Short mmCIF file of C-alpha atoms and ligand atoms in Angstrom, two decimals:
data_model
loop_
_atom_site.label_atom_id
_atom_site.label_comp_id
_atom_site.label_asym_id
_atom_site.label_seq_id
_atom_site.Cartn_x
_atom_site.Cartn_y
_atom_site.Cartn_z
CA UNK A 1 6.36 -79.53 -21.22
CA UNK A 2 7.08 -75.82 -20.30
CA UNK A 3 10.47 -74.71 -21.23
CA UNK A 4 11.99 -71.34 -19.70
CA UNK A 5 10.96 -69.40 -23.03
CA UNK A 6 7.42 -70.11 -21.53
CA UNK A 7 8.01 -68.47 -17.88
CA UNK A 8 6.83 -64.71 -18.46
CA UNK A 9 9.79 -62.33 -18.06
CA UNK A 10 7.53 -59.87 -15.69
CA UNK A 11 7.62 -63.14 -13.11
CA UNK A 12 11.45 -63.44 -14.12
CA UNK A 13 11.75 -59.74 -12.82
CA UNK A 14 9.63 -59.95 -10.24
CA UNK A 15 11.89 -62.83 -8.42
CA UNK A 16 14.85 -61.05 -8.92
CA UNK A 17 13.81 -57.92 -8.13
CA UNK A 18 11.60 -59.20 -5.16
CA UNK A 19 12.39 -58.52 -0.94
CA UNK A 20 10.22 -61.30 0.03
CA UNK A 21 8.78 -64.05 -1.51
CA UNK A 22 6.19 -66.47 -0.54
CA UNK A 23 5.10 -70.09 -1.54
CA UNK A 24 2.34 -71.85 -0.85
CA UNK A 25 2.76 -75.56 -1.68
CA UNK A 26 -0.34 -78.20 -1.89
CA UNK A 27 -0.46 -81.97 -2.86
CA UNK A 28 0.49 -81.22 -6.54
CA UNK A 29 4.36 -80.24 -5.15
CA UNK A 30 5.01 -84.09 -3.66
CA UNK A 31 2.46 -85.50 -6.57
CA UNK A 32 6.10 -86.65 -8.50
CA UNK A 33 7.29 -88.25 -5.44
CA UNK A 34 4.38 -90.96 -5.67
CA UNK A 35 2.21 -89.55 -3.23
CA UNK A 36 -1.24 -89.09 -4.53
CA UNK A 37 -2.96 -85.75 -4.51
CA UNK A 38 -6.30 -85.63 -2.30
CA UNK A 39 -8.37 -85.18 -5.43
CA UNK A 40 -7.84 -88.43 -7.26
CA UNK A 41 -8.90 -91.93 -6.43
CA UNK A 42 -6.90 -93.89 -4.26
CA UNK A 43 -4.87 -97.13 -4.73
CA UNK A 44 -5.52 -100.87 -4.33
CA UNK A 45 -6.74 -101.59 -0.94
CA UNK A 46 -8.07 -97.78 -0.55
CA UNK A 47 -9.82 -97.32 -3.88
CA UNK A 48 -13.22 -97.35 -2.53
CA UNK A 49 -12.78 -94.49 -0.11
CA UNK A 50 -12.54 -90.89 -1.18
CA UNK A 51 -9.60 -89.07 1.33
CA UNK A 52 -12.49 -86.36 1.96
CA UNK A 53 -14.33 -89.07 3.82
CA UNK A 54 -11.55 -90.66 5.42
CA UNK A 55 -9.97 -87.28 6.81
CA UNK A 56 -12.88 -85.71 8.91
CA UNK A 57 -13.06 -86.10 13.14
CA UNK A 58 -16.52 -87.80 12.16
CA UNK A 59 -15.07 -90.42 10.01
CA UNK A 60 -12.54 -90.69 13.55
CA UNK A 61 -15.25 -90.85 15.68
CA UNK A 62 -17.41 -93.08 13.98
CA UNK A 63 -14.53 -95.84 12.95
CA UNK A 64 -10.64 -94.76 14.53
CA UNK A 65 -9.11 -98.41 13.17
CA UNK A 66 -10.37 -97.84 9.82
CA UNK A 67 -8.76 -94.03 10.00
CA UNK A 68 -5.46 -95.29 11.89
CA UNK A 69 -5.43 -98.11 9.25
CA UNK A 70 -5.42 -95.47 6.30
CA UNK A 71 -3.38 -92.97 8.37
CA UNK A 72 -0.31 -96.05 8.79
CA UNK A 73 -0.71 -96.40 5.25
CA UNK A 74 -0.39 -93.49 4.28
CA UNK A 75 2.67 -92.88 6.53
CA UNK A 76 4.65 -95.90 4.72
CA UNK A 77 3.73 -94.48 1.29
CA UNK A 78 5.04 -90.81 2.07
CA UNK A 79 8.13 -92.32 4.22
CA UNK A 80 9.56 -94.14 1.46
CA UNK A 81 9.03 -91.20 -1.13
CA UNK A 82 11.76 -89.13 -1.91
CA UNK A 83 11.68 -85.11 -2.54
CA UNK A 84 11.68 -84.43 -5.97
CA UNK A 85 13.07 -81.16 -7.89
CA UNK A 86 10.38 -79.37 -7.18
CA UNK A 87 10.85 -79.55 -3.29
CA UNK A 88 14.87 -79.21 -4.16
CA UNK A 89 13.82 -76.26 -6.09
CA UNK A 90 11.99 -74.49 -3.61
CA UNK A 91 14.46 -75.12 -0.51
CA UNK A 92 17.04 -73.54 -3.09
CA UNK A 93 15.30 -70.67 -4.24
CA UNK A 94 15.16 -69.74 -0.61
CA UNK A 95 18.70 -69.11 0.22
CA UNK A 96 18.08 -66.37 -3.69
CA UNK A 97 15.85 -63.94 -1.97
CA UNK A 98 16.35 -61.81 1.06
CA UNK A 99 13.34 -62.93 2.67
CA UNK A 100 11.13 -66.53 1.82
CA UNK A 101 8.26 -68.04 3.50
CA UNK A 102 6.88 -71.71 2.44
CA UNK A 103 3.77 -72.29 4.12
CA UNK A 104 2.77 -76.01 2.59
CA UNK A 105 -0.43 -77.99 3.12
CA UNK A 106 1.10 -81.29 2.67
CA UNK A 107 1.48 -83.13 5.62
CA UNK A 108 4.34 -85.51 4.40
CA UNK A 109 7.84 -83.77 5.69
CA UNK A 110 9.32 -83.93 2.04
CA UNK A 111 9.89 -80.04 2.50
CA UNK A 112 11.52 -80.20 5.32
CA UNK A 113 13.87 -83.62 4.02
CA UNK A 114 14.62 -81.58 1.14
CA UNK A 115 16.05 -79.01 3.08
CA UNK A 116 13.56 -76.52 3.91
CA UNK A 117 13.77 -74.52 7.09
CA UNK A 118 10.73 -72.89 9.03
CA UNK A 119 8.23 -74.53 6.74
CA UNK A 120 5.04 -73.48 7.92
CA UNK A 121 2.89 -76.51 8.03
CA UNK A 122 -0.56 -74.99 7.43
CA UNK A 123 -2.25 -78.90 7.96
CA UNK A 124 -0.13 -80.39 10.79
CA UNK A 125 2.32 -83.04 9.81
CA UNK A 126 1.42 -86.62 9.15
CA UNK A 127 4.22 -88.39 11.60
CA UNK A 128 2.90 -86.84 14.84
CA UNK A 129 0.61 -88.81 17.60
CA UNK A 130 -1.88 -86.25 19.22
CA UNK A 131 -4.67 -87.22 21.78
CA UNK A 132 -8.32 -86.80 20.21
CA UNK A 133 -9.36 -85.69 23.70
CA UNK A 134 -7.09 -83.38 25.03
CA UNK A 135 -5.03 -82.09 22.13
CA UNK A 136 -1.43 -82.76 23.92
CA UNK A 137 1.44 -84.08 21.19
CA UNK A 138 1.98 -87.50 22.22
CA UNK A 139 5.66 -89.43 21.88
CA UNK A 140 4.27 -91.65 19.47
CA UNK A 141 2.08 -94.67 17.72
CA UNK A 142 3.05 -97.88 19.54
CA UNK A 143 1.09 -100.33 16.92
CA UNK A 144 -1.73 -101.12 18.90
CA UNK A 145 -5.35 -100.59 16.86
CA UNK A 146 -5.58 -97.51 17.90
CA UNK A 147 -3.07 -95.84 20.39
CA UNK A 148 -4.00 -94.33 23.49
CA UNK A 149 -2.97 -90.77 24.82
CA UNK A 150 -0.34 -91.60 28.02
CA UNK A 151 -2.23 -89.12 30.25
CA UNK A 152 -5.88 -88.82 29.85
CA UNK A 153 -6.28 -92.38 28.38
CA UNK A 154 -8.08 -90.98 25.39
CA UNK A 155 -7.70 -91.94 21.77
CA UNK A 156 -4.62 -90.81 19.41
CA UNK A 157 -5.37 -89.49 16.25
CA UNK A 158 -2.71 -88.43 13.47
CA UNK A 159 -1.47 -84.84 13.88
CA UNK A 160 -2.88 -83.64 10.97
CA UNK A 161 -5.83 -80.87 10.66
CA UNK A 162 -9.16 -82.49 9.24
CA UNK A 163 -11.91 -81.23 6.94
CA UNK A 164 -14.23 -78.93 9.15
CA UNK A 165 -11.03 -78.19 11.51
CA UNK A 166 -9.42 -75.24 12.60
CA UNK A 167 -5.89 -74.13 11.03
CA UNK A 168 -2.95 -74.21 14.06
CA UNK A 169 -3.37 -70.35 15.46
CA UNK A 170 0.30 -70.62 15.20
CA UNK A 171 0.55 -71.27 11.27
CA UNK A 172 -2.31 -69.21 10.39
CA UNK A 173 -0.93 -65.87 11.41
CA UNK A 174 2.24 -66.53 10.37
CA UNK A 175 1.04 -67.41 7.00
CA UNK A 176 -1.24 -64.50 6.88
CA UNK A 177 0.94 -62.08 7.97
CA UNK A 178 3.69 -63.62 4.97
CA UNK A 179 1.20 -63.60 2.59
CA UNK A 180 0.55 -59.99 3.30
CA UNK A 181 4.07 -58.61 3.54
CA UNK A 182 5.55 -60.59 0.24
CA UNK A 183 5.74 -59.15 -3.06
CA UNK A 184 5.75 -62.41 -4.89
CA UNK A 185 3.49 -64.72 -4.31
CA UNK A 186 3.67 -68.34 -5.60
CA UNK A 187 0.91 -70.57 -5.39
CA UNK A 188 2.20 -74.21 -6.17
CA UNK A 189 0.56 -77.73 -6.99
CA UNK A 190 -2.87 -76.95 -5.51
CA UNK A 191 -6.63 -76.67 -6.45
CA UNK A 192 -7.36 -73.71 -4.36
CA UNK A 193 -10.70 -75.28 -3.25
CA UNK A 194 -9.72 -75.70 0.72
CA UNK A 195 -9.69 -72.10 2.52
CA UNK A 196 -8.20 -70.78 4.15
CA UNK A 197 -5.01 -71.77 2.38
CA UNK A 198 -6.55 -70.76 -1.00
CA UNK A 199 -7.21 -67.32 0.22
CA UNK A 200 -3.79 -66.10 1.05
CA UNK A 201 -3.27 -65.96 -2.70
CA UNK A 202 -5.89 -62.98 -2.60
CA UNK A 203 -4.67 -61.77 0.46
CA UNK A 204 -1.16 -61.15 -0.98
CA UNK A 205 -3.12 -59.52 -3.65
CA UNK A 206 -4.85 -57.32 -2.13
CA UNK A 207 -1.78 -55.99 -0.93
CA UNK A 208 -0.13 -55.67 -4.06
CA UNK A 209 1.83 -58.49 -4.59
CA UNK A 210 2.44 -60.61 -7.68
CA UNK A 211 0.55 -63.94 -7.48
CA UNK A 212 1.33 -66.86 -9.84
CA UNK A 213 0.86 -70.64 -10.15
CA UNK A 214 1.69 -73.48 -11.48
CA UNK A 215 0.16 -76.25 -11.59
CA UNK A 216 -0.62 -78.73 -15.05
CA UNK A 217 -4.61 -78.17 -14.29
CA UNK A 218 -4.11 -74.29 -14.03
CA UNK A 219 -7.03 -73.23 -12.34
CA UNK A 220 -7.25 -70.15 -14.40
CA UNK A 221 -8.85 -67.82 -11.87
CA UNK A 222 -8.01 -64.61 -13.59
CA UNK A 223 -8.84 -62.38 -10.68
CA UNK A 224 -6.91 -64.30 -8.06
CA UNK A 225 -3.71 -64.92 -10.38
CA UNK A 226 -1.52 -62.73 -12.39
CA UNK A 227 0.20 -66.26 -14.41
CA UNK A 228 -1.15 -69.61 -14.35
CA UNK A 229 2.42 -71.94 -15.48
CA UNK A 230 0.89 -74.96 -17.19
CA UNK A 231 3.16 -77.48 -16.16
CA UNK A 232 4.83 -79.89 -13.15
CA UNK A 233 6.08 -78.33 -10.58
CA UNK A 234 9.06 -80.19 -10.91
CA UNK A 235 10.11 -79.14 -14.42
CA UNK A 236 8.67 -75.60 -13.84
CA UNK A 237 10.54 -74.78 -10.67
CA UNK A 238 14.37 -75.70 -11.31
CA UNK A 239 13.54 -73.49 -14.60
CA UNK A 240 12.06 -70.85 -12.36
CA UNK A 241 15.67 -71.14 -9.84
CA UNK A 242 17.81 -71.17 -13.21
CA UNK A 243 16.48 -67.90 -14.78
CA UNK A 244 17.82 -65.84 -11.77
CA UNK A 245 21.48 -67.48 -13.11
CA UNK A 246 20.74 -66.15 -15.95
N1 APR B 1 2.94 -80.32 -10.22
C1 APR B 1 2.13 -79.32 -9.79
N2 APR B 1 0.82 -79.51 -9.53
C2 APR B 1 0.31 -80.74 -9.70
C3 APR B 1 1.10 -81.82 -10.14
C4 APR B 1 2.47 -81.58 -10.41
N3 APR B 1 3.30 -82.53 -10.83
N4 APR B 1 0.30 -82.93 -10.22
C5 APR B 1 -0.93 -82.55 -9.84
N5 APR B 1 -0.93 -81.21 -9.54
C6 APR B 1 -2.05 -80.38 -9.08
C7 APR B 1 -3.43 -80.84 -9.49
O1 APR B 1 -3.76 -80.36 -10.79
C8 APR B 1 -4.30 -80.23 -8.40
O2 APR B 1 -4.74 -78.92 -8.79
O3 APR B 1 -2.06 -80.44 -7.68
C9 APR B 1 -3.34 -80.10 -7.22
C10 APR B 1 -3.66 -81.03 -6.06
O4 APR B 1 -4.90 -80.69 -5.56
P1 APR B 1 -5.53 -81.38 -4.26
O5 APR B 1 -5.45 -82.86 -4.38
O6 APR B 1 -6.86 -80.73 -4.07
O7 APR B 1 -4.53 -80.97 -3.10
P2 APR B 1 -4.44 -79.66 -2.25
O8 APR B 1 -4.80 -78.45 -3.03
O9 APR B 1 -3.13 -79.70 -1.57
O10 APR B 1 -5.57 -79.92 -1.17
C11 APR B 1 -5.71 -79.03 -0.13
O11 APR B 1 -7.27 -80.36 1.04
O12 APR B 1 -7.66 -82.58 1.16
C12 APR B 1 -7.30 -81.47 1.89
O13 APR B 1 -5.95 -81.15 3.78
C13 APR B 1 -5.93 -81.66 2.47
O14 APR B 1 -3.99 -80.30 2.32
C14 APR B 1 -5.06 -80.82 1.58
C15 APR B 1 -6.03 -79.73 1.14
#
């Protein structure tokens, strides 16, 4: 387990001394709530399916009660997890700094029901309805197999941005333009294999930043990171909001 001797003081600095900081936050973050991360095998009923497959607009198209089966699922699981200290952490951290962003990737709201404000949500948001067909947010699931948009009669699909989909315009330049302007740059509980998310670690970067992550798999790309934290996010990060106490 990381203890605070193990944060690097140049980070330490770097938070204190920084005038805006910016997280990004993937699957890892909410992993110690009991939601599983997109990378490991699923549960019981769900084990045979790999979440790449199941979260496409093909797998949709091809099957929408097997996807709105998964999807309801998957909306029990992350409605009866609670925010852990990581997610505490981070909604804390934000009232330390002059300026925060949090763009996250998760789709499950613990963010936001730990407190967060204006949390960027890079891959939509799990408990919204939106019609397949015309894109319009819809006022919600009413049970049925799979729910049907109110105006154009078309097919509902979870609010949430699929593999081969485009990012919200919205969330993109918002997050783009954070990850530009921050000085410190924390990449948190992800693999850094979906892009664009992954990138605005180099983007920050590029424009001088500090970029660290944590994460207990560090992914140990030297060129995109300045630390790699081996550890849980929620051990690492109420260490990381203590040190500026200290
Ligand atoms: N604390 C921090 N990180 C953790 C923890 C933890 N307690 N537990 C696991 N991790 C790390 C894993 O080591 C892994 O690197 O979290 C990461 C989770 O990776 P993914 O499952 O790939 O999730 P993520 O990076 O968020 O995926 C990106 O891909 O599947 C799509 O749209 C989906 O938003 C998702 C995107």
């Amino acid at each position: 387990m990381t203890s605070i001797r193990d944060i690097p003081d140049a980070l330490i600095a770097a938070l204190r001394d920084a005038r805006h900081v910016c997280v990004l936050t993937g699957a890892g973050v909410s992993a110690e709530s009991g939601v599983p991360t997109f990378r490991e095998a699923q549960d019981g009923l769900w084990a045979k399916y790999r979440a790449e497959e199941l979260a496409t607009p093909e797998a949709f198209l091809a099957d929408p009660v097997l996807i709105w089966r998964w999807y309801r699922w998957r909306r029990e699981l992350v409605a009866e997890a609670q925010p852990n200290s990581g997610h505490l952490a981070i909604a804390k951290l934000a009232d330390r700094v002059p300026r925060f962003t949090l763009v996250t990737q998760n789709v499950d709201n613990l963010h936001q029901r730990a407190g967060s404000s204006n949390v960027i949500e890079f891959h939509g948001n799990i408990f919204e309805d939106r019609c397949f067909a015309d894109g319009s947010l819809q006022a919600g699931d009413d049970g049925t197999a799979v729910p049907t948009c109110s105006e154009c009669g078309g097919n509902l699909r979870p609010g949430v941005v699929w593999f081969g989909e485009a990012i919200p315009e919205r969330a993109l330049n918002e997050s783009c333009a954070a990850a530009a302007d921050c000085d410190l740059f924390l990449s948190i509980g992800t693999s850094s294999l979906v892009y664009p998310a992954a990138g605005l670690a180099d983007l920050a970067k590029q424009n001088g930043a500090m970029v660290a992550e944590i994460n207990p798999n560090p992914t140990m790309n030297a060129a995109r990171f300045d630390f790699s934290l081996a550890g849980n996010s929620g051990v690492i990060l109420p260490e990381l909001l203590n040190s500026l106490s200290l």
